[in-house]
XYZ file of C-alpha atoms in Angstrom:
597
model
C -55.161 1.561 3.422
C -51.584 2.627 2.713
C -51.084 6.583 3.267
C -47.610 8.125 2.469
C -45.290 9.676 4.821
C -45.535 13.131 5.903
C -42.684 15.197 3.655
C -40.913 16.085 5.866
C -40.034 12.105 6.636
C -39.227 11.269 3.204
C -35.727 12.513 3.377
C -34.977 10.149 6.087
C -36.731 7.700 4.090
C -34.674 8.248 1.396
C -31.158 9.230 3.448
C -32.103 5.422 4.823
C -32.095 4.396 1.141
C -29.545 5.660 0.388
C -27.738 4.163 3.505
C -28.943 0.443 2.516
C -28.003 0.809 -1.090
C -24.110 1.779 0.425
C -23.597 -1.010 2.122
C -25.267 -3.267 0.009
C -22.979 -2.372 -2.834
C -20.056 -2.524 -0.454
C -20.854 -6.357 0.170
C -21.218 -7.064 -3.676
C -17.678 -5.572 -3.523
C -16.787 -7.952 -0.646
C -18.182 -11.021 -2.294
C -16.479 -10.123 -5.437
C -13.329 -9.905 -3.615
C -13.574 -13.091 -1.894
C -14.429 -14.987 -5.027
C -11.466 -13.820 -6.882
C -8.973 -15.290 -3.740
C -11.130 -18.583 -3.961
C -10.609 -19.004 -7.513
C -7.234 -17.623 -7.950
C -4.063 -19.718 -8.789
C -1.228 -17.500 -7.793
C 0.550 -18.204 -4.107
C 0.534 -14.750 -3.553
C -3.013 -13.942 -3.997
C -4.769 -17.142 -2.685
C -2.400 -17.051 0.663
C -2.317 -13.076 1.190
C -6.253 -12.705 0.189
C -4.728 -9.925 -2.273
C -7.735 -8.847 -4.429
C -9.799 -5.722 -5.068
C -13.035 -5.059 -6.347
C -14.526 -2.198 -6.900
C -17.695 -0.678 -8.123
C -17.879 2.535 -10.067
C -20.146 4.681 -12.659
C -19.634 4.879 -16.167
C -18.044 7.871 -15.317
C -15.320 5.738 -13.201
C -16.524 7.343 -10.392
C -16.091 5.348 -7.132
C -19.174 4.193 -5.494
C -17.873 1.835 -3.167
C -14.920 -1.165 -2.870
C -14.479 -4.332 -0.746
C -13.080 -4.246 2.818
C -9.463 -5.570 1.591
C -9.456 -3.248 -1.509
C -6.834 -0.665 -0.672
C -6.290 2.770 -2.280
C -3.816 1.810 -4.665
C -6.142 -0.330 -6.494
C -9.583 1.354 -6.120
C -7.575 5.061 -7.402
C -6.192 2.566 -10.111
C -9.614 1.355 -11.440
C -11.164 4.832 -10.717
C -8.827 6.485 -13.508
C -8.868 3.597 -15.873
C -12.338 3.854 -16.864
C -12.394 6.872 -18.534
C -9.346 5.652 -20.744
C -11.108 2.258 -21.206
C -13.976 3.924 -22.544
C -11.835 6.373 -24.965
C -10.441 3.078 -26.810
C -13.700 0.753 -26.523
C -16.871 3.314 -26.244
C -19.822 2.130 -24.615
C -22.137 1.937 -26.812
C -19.761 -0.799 -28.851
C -20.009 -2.631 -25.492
C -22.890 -5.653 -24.795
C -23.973 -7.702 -21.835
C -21.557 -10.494 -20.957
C -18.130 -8.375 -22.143
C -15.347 -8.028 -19.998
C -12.265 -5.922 -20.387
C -8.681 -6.013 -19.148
C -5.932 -3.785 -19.533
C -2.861 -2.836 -17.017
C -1.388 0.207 -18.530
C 0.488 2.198 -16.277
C 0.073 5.455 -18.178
C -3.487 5.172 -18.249
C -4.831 4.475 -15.127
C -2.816 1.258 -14.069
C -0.429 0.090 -11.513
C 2.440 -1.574 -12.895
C 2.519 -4.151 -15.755
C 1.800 -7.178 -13.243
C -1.556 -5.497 -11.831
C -4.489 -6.161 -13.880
C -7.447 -4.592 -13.870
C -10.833 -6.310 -15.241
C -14.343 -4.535 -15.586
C -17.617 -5.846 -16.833
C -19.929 -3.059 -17.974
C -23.848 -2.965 -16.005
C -26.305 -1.924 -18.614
C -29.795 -0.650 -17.619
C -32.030 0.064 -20.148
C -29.588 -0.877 -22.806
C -26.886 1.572 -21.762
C -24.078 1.630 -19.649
C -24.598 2.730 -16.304
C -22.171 1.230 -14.280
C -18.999 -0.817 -14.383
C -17.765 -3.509 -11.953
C -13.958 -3.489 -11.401
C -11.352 -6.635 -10.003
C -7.869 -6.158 -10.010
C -4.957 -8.261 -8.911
C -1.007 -8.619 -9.138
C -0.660 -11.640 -11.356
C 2.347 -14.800 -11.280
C 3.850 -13.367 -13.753
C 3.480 -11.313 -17.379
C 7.217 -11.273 -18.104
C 10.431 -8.764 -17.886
C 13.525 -8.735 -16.720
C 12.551 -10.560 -13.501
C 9.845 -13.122 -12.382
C 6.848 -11.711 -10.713
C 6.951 -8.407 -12.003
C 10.712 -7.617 -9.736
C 12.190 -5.784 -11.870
C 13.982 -3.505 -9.620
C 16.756 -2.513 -11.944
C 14.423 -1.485 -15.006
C 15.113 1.720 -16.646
C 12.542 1.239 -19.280
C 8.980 -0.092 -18.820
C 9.742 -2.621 -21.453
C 11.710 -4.620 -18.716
C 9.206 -4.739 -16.343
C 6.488 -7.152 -18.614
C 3.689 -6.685 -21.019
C 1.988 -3.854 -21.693
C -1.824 -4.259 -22.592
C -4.401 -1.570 -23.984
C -7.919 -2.002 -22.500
C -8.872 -5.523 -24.660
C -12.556 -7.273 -24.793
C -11.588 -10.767 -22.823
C -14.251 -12.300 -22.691
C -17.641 -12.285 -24.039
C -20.941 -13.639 -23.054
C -19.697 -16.511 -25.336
C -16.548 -17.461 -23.075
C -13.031 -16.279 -23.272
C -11.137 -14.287 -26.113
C -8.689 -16.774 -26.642
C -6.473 -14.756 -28.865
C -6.075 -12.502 -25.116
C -5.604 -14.914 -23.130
C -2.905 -17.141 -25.561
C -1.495 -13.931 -25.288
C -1.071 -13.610 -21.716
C 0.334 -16.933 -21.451
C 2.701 -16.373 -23.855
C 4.776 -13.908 -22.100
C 4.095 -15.372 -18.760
C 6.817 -17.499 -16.905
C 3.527 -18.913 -15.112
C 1.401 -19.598 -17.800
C -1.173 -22.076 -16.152
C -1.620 -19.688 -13.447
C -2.225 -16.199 -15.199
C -5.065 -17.975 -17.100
C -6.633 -19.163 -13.802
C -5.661 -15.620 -12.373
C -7.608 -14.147 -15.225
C -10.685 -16.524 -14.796
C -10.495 -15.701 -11.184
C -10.820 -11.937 -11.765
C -13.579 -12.320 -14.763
C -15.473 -14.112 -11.931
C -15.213 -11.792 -9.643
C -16.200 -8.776 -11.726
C -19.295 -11.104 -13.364
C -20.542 -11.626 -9.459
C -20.585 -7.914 -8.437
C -22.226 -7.116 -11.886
C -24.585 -9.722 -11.185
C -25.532 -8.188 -7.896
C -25.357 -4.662 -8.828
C -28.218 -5.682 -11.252
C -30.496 -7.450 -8.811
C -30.107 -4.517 -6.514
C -31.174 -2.073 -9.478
C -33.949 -4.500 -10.017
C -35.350 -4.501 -6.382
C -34.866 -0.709 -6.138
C -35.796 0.362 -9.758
C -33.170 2.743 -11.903
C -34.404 5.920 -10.433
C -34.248 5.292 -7.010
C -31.013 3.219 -7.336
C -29.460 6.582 -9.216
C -30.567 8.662 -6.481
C -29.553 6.646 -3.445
C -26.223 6.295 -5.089
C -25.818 10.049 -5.669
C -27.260 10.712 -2.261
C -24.700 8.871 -0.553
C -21.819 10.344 -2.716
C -23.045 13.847 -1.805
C -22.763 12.861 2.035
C -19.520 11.807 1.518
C -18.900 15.288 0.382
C -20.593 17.056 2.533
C -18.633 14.946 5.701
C -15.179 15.302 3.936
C -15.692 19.422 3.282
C -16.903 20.072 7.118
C -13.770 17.950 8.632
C -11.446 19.720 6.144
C -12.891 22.978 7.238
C -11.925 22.075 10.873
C -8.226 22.055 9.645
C -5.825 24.941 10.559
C -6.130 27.335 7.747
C -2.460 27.883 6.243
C 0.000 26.390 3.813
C 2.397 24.048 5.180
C 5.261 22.002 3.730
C 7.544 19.650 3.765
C 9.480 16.801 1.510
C 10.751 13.254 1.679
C 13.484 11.820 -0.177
C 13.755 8.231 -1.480
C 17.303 6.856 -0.528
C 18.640 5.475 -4.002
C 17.214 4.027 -7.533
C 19.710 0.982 -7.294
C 21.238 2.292 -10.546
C 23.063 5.620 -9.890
C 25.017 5.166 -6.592
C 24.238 7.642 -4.230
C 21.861 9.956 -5.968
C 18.511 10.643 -4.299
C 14.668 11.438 -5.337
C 12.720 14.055 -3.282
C 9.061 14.730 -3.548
C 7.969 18.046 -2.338
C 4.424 19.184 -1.506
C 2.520 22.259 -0.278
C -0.616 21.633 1.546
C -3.113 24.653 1.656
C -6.104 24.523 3.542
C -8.980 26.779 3.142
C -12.858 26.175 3.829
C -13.418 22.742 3.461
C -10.845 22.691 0.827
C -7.279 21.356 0.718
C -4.765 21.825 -2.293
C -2.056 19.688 -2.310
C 0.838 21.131 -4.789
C 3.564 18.501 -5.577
C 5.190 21.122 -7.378
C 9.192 21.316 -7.130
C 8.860 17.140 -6.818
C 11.850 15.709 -8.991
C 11.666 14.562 -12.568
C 11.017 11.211 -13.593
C 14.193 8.787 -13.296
C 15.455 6.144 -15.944
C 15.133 4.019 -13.341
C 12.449 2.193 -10.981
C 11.419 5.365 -8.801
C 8.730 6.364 -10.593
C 4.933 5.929 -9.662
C 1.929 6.297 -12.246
C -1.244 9.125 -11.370
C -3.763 6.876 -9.626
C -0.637 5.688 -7.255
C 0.252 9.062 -6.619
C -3.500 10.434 -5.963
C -3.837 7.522 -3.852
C -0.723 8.017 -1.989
C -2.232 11.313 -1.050
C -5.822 10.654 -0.341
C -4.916 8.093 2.296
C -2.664 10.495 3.661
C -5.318 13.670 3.932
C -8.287 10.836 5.533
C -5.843 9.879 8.536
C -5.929 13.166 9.593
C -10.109 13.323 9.474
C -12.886 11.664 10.923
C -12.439 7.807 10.214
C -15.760 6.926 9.685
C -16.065 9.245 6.472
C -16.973 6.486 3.667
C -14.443 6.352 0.908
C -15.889 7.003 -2.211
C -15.672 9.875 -5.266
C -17.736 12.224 -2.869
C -14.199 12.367 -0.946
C -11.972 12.810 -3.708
C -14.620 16.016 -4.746
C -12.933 17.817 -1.316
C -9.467 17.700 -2.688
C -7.547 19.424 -5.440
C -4.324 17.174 -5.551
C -1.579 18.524 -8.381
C 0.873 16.277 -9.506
C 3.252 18.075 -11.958
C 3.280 15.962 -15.732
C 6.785 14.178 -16.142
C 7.580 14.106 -12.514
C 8.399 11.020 -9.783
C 4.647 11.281 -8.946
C 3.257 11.140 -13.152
C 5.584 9.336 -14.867
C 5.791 9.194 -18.535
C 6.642 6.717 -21.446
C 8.347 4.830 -21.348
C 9.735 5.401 -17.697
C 9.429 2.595 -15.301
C 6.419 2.559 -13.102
C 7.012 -0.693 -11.577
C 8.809 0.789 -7.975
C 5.603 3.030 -7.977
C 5.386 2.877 -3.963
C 8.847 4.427 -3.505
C 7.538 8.255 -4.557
C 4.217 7.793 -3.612
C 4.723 6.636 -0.188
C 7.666 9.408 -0.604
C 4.389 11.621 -0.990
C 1.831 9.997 1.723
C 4.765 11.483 4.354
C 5.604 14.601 3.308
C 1.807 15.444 3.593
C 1.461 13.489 6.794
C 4.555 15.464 7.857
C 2.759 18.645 6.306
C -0.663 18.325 8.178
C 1.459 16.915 11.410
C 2.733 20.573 11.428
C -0.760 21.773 11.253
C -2.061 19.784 13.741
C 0.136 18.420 15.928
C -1.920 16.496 18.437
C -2.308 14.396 15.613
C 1.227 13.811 14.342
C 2.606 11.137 13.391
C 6.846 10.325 13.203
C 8.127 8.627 9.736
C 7.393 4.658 9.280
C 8.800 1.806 7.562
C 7.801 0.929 4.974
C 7.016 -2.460 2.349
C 9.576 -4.273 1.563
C 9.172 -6.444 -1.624
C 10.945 -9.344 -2.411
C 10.536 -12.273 -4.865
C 11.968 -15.964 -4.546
C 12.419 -17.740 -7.411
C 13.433 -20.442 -9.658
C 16.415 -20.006 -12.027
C 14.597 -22.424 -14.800
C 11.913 -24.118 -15.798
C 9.204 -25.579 -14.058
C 9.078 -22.332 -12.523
C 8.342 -21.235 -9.044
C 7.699 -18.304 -7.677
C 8.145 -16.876 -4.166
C 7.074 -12.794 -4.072
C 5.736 -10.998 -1.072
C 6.581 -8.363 1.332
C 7.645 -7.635 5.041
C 6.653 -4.619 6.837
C 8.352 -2.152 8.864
C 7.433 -0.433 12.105
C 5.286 2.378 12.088
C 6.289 6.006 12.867
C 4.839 6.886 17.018
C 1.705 9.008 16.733
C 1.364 11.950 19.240
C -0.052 10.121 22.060
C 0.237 6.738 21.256
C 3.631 3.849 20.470
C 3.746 3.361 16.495
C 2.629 -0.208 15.964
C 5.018 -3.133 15.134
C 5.624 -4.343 11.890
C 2.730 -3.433 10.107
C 3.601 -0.836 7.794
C 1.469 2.258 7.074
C -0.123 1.718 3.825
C -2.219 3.700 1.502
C -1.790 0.638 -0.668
C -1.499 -3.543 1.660
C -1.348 -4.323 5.154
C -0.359 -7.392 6.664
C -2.909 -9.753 5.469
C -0.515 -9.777 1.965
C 1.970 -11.710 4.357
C 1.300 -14.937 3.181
C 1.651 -17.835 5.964
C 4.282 -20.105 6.484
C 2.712 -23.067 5.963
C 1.937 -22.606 2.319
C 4.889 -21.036 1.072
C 6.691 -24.080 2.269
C 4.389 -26.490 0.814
C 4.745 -24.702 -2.706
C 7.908 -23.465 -2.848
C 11.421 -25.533 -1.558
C 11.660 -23.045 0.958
C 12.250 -23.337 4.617
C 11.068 -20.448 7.034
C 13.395 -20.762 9.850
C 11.948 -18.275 11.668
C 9.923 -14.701 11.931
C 10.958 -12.335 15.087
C 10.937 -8.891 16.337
C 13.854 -6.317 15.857
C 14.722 -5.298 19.652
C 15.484 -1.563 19.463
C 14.400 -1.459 16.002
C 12.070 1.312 16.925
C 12.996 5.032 17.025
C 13.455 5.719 20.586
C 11.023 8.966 22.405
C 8.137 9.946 24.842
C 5.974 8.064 22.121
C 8.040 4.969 20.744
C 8.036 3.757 16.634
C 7.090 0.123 15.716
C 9.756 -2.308 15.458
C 10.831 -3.938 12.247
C 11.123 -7.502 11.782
C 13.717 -10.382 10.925
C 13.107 -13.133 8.671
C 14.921 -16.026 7.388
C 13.958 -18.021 4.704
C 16.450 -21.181 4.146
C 16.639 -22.679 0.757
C 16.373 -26.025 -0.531
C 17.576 -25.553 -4.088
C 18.962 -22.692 -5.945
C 16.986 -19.271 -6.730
C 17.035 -15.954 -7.803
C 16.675 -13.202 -5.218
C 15.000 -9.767 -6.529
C 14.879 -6.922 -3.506
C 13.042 -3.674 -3.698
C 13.571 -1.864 -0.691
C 14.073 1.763 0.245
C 14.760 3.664 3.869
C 17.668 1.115 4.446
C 19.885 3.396 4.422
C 18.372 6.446 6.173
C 16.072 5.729 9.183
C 12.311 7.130 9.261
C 12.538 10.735 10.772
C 11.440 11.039 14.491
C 9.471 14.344 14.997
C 9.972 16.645 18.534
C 13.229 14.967 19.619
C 12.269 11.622 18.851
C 14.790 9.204 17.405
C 14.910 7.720 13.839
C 13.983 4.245 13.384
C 16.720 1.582 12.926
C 17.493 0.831 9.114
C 16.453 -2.861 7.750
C 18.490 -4.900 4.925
C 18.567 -7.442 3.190
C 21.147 -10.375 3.369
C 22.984 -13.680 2.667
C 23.319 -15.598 5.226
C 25.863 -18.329 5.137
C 25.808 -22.079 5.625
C 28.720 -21.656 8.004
C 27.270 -18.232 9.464
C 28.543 -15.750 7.024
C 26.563 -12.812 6.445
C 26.384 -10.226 3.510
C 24.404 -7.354 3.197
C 22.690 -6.892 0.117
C 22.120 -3.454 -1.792
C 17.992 -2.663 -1.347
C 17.697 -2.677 -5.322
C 19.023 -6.091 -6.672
C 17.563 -7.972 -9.281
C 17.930 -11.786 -10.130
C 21.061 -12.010 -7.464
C 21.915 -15.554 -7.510
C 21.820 -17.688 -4.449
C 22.607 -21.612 -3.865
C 20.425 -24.469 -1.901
C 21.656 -24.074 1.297
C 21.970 -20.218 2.078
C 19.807 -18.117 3.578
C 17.934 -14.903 2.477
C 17.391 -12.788 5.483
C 15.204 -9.925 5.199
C 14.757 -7.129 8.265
C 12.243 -4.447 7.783
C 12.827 -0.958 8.763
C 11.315 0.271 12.049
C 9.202 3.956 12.357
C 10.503 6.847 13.934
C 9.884 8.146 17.601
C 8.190 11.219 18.791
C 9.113 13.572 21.517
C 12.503 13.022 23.772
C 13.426 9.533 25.225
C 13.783 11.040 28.157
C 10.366 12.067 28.489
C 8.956 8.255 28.360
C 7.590 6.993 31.599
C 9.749 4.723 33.679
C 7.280 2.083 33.553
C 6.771 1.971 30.097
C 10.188 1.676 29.426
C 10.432 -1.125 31.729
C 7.679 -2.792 29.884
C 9.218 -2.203 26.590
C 12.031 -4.090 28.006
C 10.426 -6.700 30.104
C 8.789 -7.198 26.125
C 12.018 -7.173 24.334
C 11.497 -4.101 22.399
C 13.802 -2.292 24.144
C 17.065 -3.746 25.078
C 18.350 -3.066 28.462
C 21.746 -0.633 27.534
C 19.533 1.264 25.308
C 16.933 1.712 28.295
C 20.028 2.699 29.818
C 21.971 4.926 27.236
C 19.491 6.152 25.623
C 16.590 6.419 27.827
C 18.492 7.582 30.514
C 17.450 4.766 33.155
C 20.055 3.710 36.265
C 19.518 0.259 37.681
C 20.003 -0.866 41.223
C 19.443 -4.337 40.280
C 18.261 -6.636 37.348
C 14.531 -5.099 37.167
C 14.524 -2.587 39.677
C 15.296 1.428 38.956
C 16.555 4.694 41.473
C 13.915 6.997 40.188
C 15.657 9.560 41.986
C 19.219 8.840 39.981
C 17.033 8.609 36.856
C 15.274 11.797 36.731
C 18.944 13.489 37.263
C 20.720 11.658 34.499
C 17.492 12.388 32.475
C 17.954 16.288 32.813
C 21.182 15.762 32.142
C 20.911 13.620 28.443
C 18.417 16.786 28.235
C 21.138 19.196 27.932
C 23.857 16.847 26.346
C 22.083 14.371 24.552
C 22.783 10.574 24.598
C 26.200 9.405 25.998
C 27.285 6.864 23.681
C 25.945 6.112 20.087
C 22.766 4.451 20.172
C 22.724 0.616 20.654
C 22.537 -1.587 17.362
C 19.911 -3.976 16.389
C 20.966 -7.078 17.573
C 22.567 -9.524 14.493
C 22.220 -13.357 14.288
């Protein structure tokens, strides 16, 4: 005979429920994921394994996302559902539709990032939606692959859809997808793109409803809720552990390749209270003609990634997170851009954002600060006519030192990709007439102090027939902050390299910049910022830094303050003297360059 718990177990019972039913929806996520980089035809996402999927209410609350799904993209299909569900309601909605749209202004990205959901009905009604979302080949504008760093309109950056129905239980809207192709240099491969993300959306909705099956609707509502509440409950009590206080600070993006010399600066105030934090973007510049803008969900995700580095990690991301934090980004500014301003250079202010509140909170708690980092730097290769091919990834830059520990080397510090969007060599050369000539480490790159930044990188990619270059880049021209003393990191670039050796620096903002089989484009990434004073780093790390070739020996020597007796050996004695004295003085000669091919 079968006897029920005491009550006073069932709330483990159900906290375990609630447990399985997390992680169970986070592998749907997963598998959705992985079968829209299996099915996918763009280079970009099949190589990189760029793909999101998400699962949310009908609410567009987040419930949970797959392991490679970063911020940008879950915050992106988080605020879309509401405005999907103001154009198509859900009760005009049946089993088997799916939906795409990709406009900025409502919830998107940019115009190349689309976002596909297929509606989970239980009991005849929309419960839940199932979300997929990737950057497509290419949906037109002024430059392939979505590059259009020079727009100062969104119409130049591609085509704008409303949420659509694209598919039925029947099979695809045609009249969609003839559409897509239509304004797509890539036609064959944004229909397979499309197919790829319909798939992937139909197999998380497909295990969503086996899971509400198993469970029943009740106890897969509760569970659900339960966890979200946890979430909560975690986020409030390590907020409430914060320093209590405002605190502020600002970052300013270098240029918007269009008005020479002029700047962008987002501002923020960070107040913490009880398990509450405001962040106040108030006093952030206006929205620019020009690609420096960066939609809502960019902006809020910007921020939330930001806010969890400085809290426990193991805090599940979901809505019960966002529930903690009261994030105000001011209508018509950098951070909430308008039509019809640009929205495709959306990481500019909102990684502008992401450090002036880590630079915020690093003031409130400075055993956990971190220094400035590199950051992305996108870039697209392609072909001048048709057939067209398209080259477009990113590099990374170093990222800032964190109190305690050496920033890490060239891996960016993203609220939005990490280094699995570096697609391999291999296949970029097989499907592109590319040659990689080589990938290597910036020596000296990083921003020198007790606590070192990442280094940049260098990489060369050789031509076999004629292209277009497009470059969006940003912190080329001012180094990553160091914080305490510590150094800025080195300023990347990108260049022309020359059959015969010649080499010419690029502006970090060109679009459709023609270069010839033959020449190289050379792109170095931007390394993070140091904390604390050079001075102040061990001998033997140093020496390890240089043993590495991170550090080159004159800087370990200018700017570290070492003095050599021979080739690997140090007077400790000599050191520590010249080390008091850079204390007082600073540096004795400007800091060392990063070496050049």
């Amino acid at each position: 005979m079968t006897t029920m718990p005491p009550a006073a177990v069932r709330p483990a019972a159900d906290a375990l429920t609630a447990e399985i039913l997390r992680n169970a929806l986070a592998v749907a996520a997963e598998e959705a994921s992985i079968v829209v980089v299996r099915s996918a035809y763009s280079t970009f996402v099949v190589e990189g394994s760029d793909a999101s999927a998400a699962i949310l209410d009908a609410e567009g609350r987040l419930i949970a996302h797959s392991v490679a799904t970063t911020l940008m993209n879950s915050m992106a299909l988080s605020v879309a559902v509401p405005h999907l569900l103001e154009d198509i309601p859900a009760d005009t909605m049946s089993p088997g539709d799916v939906f795409v749209m990709n406009d900025a202004y409502r919830g998107g990205i940019h115009t190349n990032d689309l976002l596909v959901f297929r509606p989970v009905f239980v009991d005849g009604a929309v419960r839940y939606f199932t979300g997929t979302l990737i950057h497509v080949s290419d949906i037109g504008g002024a430059s392939a692959g979505g590059m259009a760093s020079l727009a100062t309109e969104i119409f130049l950056e591609g085509l704008q859809l409303p949420p659509v129905r694209v598919a039925t239980a029947d099979g695809l809207e045609l009249p969609i997808t003839r559409i897509l192709q239509l304004n797509s240099r890539t036609p064959d491969k944004v229909l397979g793109d499309v197919q790829a993300l319909i798939a992937g959306a139909t197999t998380a909705a497909t295990r969503v409803e086996a899971l509400i099956t198993e469970h029943g609707p009740q106890v897969f509502d509760e569970g659900v809720l339960r966890y979200l509440r946890h979430t909560e409950e975690r986020t409030r009590a390590a907020l409430a552990a914060l320093p209590h206080g405002t605190f502020r600070a600002s970052y300013a993006i270098d240029d918007d390749g269009i008005h020479p010399g002029r700047t962008h600066t987002v501002q923020v105030a960070v107040t913490v209270t009880d398990g509450t934090v405001v962040l106040d973007f108030d006093g952030t510049d206006p929205q620019a003609p020009a690609a420096v803008n960066a939609s809502l969900s960019q902006s809020l995700a910007a921020v939330v990634f930001a806010v969890r580095c400085f809290l426990d990690p193991t805090i599940p991301m979901n809505d019960g997170c966002l529930r903690a934090l009261d994030v105000r980004l001011p209508v018509g500014s950098l951070l909430n851009a308008q039509s019809p301003y640009p929205c495709g250079g959306r990481f500019l202010p909102a990684y502008a954002a992401m450090e002036a509140v880590f630079q915020a909170l690093s003031d409130a708690v400075p055993d956990k600060a971190i220094a400035a980092s590199g950051i992305l730097q996108p870039f697209s290769i392609a072909a001048r006519n048709a057939p067209y091919w398209i080259h477009l990834a990113y590099d990374y830059g170093g990222v800032g030192a964190r109190h305690g520990k050496d920033g890490p080397d060239a891996t960016g510090v993203h609220f939005g990709l990490g280094r699995n969007s570096v697609p391999q060599v291999e296949p970029v050369e097989n499907r592109c007439p590319i040659v990689v000539e080589s990938v290597e480490y910036l020596t000296d790159s990083g921003g020198p102090g007790r606590w070192r930044g990442g280094l940049g990188t260098r990489t060369v990619f050789r031509l076999r027939a004629d292209a277009d270059i497009t470059t969006r880049g940003d912190r080329l021209h001012n180094g990553p902050p160091g914080r305490d003393g510590g150094h800025p990191g080195t300023p990347g670039g990108f260049y022309r390299l020359a059959p015969d050796g010649g080499r010419e620096r690029l502006e970090s903002k060109v679009n459709n910049e023609p270069f010839v089989a033959g020449e190289a484009f050379v792109v170095e990434t931007t390394g993070g910022g140091g904390i604390g004073c050079p001075e102040d780093r061990p001998v033997d790390e140093v020496l390890a830094d240089v043993a590495a070739g991170k550090v080159s020996r004159q800087a370990a020597d200018e700017v570290y303050g070492l003095v050599w007796t021979g080739e690997e050996e140090v007077d400790h004695l000599a050191t520590e003297q010249r080390r008091a004295r850079l204390r007082v003085h600073g540096p004795e000669t400007s800091r060392p360059a990063v070496a050049q091919n």
